[in-house]
Short mmCIF file of N, CA, C and O in Angstrom, two decimals:
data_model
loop_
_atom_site.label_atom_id
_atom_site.label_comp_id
_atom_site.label_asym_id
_atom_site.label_seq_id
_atom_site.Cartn_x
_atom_site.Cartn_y
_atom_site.Cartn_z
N UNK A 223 0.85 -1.17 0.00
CA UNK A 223 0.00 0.00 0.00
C UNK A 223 0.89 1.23 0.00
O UNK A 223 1.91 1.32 0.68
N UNK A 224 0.50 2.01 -0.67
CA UNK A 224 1.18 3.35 -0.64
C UNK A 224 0.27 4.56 -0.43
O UNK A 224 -0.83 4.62 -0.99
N UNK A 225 0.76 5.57 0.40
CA UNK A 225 0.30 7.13 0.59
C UNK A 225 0.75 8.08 -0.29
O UNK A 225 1.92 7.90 -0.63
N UNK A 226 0.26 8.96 -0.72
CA UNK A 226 1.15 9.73 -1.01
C UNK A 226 0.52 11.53 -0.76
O UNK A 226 -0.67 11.71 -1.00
N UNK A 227 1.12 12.39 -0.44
CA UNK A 227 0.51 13.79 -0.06
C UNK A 227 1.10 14.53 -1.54
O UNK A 227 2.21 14.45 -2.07
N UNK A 228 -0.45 15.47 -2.04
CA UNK A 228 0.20 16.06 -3.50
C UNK A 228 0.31 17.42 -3.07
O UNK A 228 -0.21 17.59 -1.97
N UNK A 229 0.97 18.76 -3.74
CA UNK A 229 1.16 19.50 -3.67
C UNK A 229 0.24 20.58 -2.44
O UNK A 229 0.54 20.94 -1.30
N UNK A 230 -0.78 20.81 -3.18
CA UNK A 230 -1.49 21.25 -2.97
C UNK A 230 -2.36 20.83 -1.35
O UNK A 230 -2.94 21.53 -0.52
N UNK A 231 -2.12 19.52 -1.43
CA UNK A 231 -2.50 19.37 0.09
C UNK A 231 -1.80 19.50 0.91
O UNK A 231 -2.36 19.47 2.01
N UNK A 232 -0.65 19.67 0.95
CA UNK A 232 0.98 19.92 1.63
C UNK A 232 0.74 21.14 1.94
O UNK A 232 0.62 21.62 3.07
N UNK A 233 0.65 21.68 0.91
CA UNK A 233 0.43 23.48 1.36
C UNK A 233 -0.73 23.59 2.34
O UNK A 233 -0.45 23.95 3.48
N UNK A 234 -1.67 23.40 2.11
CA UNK A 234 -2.95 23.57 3.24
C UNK A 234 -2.57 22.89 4.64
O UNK A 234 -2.89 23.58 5.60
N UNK A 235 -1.97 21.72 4.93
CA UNK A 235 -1.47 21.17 6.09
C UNK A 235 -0.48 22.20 6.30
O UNK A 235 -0.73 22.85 7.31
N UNK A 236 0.44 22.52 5.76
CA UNK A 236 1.28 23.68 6.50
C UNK A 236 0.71 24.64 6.78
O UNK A 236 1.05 25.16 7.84
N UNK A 237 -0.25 25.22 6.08
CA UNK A 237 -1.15 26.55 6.68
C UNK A 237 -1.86 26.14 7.76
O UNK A 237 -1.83 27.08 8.55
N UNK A 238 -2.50 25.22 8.23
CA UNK A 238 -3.16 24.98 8.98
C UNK A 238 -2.16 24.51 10.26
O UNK A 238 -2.51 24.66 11.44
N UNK A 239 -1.11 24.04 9.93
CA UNK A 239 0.02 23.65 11.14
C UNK A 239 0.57 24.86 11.58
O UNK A 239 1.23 24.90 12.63
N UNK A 240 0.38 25.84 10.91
CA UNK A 240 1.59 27.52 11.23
C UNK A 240 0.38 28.23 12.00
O UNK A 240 0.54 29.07 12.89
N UNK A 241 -0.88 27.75 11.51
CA UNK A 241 -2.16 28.72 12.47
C UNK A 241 -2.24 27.80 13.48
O UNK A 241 -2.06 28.54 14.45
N UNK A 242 -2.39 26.66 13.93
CA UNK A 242 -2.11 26.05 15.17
C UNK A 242 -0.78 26.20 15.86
O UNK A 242 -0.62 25.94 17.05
N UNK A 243 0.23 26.66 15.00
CA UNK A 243 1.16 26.72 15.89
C UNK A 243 1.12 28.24 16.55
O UNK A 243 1.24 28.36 17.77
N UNK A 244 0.96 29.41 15.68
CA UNK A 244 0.62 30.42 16.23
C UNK A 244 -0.32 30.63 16.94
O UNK A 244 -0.04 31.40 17.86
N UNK A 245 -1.73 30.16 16.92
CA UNK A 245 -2.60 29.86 17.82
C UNK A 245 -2.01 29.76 19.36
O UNK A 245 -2.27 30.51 20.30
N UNK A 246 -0.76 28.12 19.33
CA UNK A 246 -0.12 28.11 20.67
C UNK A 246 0.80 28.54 21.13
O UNK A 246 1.26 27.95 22.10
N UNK A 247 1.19 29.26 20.84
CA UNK A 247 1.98 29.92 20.85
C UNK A 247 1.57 31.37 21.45
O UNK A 247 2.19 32.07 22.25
N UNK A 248 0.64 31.54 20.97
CA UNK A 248 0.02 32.81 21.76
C UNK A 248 -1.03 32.13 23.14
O UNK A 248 -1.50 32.94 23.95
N UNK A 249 -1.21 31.22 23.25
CA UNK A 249 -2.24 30.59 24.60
C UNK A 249 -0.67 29.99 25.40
O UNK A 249 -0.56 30.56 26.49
N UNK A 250 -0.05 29.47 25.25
CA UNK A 250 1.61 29.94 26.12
C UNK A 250 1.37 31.25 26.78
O UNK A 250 0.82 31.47 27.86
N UNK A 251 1.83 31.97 26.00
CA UNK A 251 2.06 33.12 26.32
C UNK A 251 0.62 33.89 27.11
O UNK A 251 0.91 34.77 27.92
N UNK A 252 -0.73 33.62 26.93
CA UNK A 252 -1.36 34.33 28.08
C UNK A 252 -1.61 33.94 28.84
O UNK A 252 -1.87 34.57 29.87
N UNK A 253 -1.66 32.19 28.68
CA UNK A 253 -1.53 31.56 29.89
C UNK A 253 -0.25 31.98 30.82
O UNK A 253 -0.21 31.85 32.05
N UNK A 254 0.37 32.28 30.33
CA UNK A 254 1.96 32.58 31.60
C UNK A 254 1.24 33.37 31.81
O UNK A 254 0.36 32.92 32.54
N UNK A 255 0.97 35.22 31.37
CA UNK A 255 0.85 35.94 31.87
C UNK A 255 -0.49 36.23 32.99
O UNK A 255 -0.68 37.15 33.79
N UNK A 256 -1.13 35.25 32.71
CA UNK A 256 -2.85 35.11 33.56
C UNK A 256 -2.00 34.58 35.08
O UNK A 256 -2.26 35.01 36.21
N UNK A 257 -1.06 33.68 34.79
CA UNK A 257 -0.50 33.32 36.15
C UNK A 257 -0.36 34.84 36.89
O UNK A 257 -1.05 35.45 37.71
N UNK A 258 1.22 35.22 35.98
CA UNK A 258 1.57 36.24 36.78
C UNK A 258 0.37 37.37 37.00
O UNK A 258 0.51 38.12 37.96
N UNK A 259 -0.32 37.47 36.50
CA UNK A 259 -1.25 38.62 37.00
C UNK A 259 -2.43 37.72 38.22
O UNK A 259 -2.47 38.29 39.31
N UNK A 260 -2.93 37.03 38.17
CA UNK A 260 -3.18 36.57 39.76
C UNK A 260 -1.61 36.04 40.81
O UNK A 260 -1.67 35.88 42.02
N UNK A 261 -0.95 35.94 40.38
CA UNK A 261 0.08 35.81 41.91
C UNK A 261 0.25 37.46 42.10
O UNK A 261 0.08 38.01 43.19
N UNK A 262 0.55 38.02 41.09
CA UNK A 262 0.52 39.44 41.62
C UNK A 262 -0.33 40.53 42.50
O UNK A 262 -0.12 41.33 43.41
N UNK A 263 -1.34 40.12 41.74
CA UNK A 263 -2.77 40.94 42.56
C UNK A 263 -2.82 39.99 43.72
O UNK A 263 -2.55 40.51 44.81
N UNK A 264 -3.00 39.25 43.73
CA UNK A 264 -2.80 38.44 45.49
C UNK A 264 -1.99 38.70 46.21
O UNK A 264 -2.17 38.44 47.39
N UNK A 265 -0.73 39.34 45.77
CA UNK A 265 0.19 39.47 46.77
C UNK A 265 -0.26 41.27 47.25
O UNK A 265 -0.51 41.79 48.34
N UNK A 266 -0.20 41.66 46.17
CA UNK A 266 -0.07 42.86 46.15
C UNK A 266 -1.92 43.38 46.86
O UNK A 266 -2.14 44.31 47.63
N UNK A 267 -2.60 42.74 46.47
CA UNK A 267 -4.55 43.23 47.70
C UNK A 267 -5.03 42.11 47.86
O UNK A 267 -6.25 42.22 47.92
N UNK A 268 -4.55 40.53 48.02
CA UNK A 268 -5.29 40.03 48.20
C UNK A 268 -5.58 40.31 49.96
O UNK A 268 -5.06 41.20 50.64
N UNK A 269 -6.83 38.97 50.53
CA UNK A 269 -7.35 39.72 51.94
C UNK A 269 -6.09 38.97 52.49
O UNK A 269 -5.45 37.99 52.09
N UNK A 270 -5.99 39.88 53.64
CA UNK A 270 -4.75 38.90 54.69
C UNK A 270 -5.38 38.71 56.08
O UNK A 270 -6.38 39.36 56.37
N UNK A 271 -4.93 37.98 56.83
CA UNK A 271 -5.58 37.79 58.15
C UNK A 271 -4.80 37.52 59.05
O UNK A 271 -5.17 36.96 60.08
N UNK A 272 -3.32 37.96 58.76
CA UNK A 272 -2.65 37.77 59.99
C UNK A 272 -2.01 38.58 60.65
O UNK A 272 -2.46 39.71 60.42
N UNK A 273 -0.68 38.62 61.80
CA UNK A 273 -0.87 39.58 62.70
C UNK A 273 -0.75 40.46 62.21
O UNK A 273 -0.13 40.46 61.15
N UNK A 274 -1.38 41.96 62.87
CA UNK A 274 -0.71 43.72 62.50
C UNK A 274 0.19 43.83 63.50
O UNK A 274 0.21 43.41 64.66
N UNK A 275 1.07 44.57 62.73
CA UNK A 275 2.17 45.12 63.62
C UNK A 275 2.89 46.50 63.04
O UNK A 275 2.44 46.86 61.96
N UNK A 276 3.97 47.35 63.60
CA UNK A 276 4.07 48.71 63.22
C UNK A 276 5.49 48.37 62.56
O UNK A 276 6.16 47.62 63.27
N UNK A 277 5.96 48.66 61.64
CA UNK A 277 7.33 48.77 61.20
C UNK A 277 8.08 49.93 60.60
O UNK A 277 8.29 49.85 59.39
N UNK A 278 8.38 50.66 61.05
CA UNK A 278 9.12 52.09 60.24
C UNK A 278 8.12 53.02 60.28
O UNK A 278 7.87 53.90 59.47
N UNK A 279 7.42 52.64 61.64
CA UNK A 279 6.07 54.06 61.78
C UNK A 279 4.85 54.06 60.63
O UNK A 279 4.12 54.99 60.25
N UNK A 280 4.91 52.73 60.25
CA UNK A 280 3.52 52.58 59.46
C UNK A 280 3.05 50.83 59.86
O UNK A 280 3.62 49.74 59.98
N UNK A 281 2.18 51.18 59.92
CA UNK A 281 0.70 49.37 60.22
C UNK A 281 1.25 48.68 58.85
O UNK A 281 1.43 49.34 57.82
N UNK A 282 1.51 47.17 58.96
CA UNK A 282 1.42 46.31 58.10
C UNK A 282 0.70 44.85 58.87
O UNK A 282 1.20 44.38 59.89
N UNK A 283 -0.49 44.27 58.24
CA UNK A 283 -0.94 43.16 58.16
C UNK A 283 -0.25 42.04 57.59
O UNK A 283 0.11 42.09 56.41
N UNK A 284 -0.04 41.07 58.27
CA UNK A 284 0.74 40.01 57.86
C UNK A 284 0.05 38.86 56.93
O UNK A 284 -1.01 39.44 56.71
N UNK A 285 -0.01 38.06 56.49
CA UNK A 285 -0.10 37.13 55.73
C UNK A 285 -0.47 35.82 56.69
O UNK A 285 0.50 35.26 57.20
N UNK A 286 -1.80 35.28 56.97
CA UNK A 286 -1.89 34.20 57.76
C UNK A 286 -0.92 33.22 57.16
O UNK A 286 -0.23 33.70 56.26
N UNK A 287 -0.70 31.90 57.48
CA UNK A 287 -0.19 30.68 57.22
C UNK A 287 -1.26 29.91 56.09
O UNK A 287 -2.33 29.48 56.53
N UNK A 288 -0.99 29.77 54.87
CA UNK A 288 -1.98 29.19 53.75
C UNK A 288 -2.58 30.60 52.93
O UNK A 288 -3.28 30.44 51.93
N UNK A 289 -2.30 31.80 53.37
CA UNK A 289 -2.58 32.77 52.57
C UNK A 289 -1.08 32.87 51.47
O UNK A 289 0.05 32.37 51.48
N UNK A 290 -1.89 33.85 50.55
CA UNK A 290 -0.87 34.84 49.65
C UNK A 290 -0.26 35.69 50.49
O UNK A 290 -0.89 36.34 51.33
N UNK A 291 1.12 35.77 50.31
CA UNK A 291 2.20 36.47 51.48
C UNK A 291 1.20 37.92 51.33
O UNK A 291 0.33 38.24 50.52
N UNK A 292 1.65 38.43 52.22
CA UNK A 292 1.52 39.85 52.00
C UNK A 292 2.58 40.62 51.47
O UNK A 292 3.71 40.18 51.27
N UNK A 293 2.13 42.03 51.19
CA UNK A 293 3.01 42.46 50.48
C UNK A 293 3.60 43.78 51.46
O UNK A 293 2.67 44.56 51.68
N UNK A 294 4.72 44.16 52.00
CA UNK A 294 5.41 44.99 52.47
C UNK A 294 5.93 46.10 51.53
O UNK A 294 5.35 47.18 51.54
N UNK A 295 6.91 45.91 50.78
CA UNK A 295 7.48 46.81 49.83
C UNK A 295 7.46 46.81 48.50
O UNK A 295 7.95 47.59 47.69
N UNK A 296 6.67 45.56 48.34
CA UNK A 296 6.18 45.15 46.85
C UNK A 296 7.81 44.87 45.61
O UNK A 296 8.04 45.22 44.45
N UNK A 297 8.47 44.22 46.47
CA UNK A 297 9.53 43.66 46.32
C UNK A 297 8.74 42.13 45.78
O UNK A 297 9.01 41.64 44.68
N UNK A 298 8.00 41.66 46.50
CA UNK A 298 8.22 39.76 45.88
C UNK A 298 7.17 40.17 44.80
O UNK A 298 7.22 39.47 43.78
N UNK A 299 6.28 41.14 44.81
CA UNK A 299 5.58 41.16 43.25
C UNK A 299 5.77 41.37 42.03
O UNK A 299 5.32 41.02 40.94
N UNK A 300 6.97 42.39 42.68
CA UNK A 300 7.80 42.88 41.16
C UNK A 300 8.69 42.04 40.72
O UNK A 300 8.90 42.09 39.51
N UNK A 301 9.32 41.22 41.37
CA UNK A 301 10.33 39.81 40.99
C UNK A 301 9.41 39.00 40.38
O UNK A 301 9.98 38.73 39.32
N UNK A 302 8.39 38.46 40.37
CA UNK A 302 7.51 37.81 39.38
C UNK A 302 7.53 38.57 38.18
O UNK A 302 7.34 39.75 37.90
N UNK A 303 7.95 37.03 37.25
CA UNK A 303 8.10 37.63 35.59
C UNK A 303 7.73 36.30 34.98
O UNK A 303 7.46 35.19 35.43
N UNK A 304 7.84 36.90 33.64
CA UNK A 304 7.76 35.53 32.14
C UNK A 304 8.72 35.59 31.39
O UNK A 304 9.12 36.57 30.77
N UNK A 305 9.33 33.99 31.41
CA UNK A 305 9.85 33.91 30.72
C UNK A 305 9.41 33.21 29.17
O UNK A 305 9.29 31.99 29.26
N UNK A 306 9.25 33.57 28.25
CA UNK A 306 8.80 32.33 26.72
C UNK A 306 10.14 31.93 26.72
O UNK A 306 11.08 32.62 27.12
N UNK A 307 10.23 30.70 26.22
CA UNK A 307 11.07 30.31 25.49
C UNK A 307 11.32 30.08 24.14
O UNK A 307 10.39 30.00 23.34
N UNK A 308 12.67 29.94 23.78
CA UNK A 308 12.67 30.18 22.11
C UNK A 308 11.91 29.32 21.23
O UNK A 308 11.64 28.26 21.79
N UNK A 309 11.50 29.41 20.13
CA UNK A 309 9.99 28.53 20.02
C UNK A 309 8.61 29.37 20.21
O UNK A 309 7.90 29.74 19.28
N UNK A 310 8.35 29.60 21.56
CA UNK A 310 7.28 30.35 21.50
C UNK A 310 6.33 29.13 22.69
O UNK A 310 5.42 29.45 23.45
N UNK A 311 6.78 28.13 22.54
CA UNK A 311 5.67 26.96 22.82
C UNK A 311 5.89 26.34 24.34
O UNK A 311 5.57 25.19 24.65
N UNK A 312 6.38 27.12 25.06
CA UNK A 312 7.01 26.60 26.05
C UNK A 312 7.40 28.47 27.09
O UNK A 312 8.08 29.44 26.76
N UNK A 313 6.49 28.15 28.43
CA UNK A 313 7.19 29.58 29.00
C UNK A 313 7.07 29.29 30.18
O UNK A 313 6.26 28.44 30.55
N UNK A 314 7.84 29.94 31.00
CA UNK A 314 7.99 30.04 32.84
C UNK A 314 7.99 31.54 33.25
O UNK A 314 8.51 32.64 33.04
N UNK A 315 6.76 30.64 34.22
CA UNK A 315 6.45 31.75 35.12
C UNK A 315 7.36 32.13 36.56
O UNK A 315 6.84 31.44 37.44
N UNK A 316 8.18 32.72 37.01
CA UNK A 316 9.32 32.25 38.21
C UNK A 316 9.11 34.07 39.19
O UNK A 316 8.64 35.14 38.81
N UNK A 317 9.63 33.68 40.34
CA UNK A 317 9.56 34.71 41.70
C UNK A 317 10.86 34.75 41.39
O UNK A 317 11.34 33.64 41.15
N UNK A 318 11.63 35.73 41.31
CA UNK A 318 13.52 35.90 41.73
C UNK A 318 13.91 36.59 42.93
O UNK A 318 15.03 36.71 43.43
N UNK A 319 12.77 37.01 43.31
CA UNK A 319 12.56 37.32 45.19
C UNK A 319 13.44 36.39 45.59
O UNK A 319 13.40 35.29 45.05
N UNK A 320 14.32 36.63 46.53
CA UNK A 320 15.68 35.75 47.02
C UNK A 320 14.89 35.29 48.21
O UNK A 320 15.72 34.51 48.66
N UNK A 321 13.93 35.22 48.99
CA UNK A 321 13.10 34.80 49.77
C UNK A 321 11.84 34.11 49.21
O UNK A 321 10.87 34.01 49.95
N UNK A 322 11.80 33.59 47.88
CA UNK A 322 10.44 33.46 47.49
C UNK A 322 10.21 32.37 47.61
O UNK A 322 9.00 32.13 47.52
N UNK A 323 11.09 31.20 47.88
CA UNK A 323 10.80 29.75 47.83
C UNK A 323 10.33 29.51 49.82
O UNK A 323 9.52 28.74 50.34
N UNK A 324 11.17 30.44 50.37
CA UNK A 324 11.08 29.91 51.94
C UNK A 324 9.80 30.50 52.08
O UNK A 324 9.35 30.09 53.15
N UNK A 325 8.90 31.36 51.46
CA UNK A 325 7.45 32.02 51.44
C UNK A 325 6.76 30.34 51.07
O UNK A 325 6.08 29.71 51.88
N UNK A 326 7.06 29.96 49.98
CA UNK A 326 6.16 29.13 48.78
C UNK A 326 6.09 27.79 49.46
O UNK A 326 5.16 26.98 49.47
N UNK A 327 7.48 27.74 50.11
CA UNK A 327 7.38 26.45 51.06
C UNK A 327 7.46 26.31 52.36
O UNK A 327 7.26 25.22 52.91
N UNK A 328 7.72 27.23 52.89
CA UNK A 328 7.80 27.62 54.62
C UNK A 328 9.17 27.17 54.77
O UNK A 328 9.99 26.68 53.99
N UNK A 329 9.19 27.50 56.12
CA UNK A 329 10.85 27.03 56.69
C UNK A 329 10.47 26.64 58.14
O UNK A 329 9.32 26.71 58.58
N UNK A 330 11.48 26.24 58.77
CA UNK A 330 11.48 25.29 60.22
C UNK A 330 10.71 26.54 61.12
O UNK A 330 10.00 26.09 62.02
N UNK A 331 10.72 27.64 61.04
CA UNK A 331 10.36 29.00 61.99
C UNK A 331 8.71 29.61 61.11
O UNK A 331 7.90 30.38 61.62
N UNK A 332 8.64 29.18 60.15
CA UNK A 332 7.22 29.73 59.58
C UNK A 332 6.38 29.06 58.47
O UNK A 332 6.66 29.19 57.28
N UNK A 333 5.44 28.42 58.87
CA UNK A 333 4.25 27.89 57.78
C UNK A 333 4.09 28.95 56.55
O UNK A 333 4.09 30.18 56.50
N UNK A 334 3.95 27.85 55.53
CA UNK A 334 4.17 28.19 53.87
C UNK A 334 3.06 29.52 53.36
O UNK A 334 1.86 29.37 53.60
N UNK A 335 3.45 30.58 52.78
CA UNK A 335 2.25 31.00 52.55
C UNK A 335 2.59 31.22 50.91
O UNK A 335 3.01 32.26 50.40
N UNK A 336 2.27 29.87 50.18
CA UNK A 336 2.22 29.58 49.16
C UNK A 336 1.37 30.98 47.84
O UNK A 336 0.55 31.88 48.02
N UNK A 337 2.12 30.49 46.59
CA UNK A 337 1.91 32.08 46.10
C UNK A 337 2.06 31.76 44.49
O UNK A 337 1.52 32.57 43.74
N UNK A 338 2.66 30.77 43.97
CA UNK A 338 3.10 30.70 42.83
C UNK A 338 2.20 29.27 42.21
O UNK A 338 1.70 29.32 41.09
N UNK A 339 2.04 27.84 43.19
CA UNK A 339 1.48 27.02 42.26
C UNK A 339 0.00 27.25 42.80
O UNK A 339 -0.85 26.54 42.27
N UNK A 340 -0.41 28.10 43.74
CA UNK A 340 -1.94 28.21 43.94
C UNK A 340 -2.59 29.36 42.60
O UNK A 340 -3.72 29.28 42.12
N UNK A 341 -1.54 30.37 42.23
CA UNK A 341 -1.90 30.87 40.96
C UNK A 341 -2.12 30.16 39.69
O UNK A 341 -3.02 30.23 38.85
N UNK A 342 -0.50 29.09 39.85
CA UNK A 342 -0.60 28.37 38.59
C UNK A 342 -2.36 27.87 38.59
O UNK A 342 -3.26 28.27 37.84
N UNK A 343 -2.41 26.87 39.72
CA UNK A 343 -3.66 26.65 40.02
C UNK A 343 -5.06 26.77 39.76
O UNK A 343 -5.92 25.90 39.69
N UNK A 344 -5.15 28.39 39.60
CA UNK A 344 -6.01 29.16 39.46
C UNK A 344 -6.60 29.38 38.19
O UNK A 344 -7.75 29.59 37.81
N UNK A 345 -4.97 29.22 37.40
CA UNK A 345 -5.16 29.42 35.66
C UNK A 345 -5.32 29.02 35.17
O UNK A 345 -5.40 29.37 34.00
N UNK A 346 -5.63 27.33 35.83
CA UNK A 346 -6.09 26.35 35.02
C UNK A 346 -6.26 26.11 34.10
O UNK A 346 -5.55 25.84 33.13
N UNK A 347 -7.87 26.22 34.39
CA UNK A 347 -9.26 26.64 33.48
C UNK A 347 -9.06 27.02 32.67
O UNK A 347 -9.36 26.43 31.63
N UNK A 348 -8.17 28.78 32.68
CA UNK A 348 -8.26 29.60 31.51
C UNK A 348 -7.17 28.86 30.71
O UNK A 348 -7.50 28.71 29.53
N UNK A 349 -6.12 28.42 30.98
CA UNK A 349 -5.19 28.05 30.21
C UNK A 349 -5.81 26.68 29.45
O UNK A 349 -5.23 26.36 28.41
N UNK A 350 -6.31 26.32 29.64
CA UNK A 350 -7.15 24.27 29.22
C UNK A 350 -8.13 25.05 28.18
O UNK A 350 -8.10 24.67 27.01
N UNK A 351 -8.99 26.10 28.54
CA UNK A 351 -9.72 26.81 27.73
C UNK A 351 -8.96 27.21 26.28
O UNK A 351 -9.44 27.05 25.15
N UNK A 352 -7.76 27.73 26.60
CA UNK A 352 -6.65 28.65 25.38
C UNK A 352 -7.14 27.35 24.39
O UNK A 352 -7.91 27.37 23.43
N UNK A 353 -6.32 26.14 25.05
CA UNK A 353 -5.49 25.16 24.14
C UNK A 353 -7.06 24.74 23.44
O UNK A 353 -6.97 24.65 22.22
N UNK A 354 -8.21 24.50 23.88
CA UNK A 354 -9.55 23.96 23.75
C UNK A 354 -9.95 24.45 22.22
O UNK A 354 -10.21 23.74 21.25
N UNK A 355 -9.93 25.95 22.32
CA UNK A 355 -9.77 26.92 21.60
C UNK A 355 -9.21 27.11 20.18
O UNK A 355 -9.76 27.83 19.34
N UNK A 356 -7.94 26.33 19.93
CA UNK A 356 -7.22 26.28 18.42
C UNK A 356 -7.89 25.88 17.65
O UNK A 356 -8.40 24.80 17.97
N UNK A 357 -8.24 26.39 16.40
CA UNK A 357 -8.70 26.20 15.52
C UNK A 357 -8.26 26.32 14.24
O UNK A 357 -7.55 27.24 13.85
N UNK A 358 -8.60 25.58 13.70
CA UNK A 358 -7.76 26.04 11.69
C UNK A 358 -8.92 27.07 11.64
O UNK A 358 -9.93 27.14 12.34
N UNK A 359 -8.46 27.95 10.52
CA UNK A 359 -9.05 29.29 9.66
C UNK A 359 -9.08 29.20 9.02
O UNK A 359 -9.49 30.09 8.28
#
């Protein structure tokens, strides 16, 4: 038995493979950024419920244990970024906050107040939605 693909159908499979690939290529990419914009807004207003205390002559609310840290100087929000990778099809979402993992996972002196895979988490949906979404044109 033999196959064979003729001209003309070659071309339409590549058009249709370059719009699925651009398709994912762009649902990568808002899926990363849907992350970073809920870990951000959580850090930066989500509710907090833990202790108040005064530091440098101003009130800060702390971050219970199982919350989104709170945010003090808005240092761990702005260290959240995206990276794509080359390709397009492939991206990371990462904290470079030099404290962001002992937040994400706690340490021997303080319960985790996780921040990065409860976003991933979050984006699920929308990201399963992106990919749901591709379509030829």
């Amino acid at each position: 038995m033999r196959v064979s693909v003729d001209v003309e159908h070659k071309t339409r499979v590549d058009k249709v493979s370059a719009q699925y690939r651009k398709q994912a290529k762009d649902a990568v990419y808002s899926g990363c950024f849907k992350i970073l914009d809920i870990a951000v807004t959580e850090v930066l207003r989500g509710a907090k419920s833990g202790q108040i205390y005064s530091r440098g002559g101003k009130s800060h609310q702390a971050s219970a244990a199982g919350e989104y840290p709170a945010s003090d100087t808005g240092n761990l929000a702005s260290n959240i970024n995206v990276q794509i990778q080359t390709g397009g099809l492939s991206g990371t979402v990462e904290s470079k906050a030099n404290y962001s993992s002992m937040l994400e996972y706690g340490t021997s002196k303080m319960a985790a107040r996780p921040f990065m895979q409860p976003s991933a988490e979050r984006a699920r949906p929308y990201i399963r939605q992106k990919f749901r979404d591709l379509k030829a044109k």
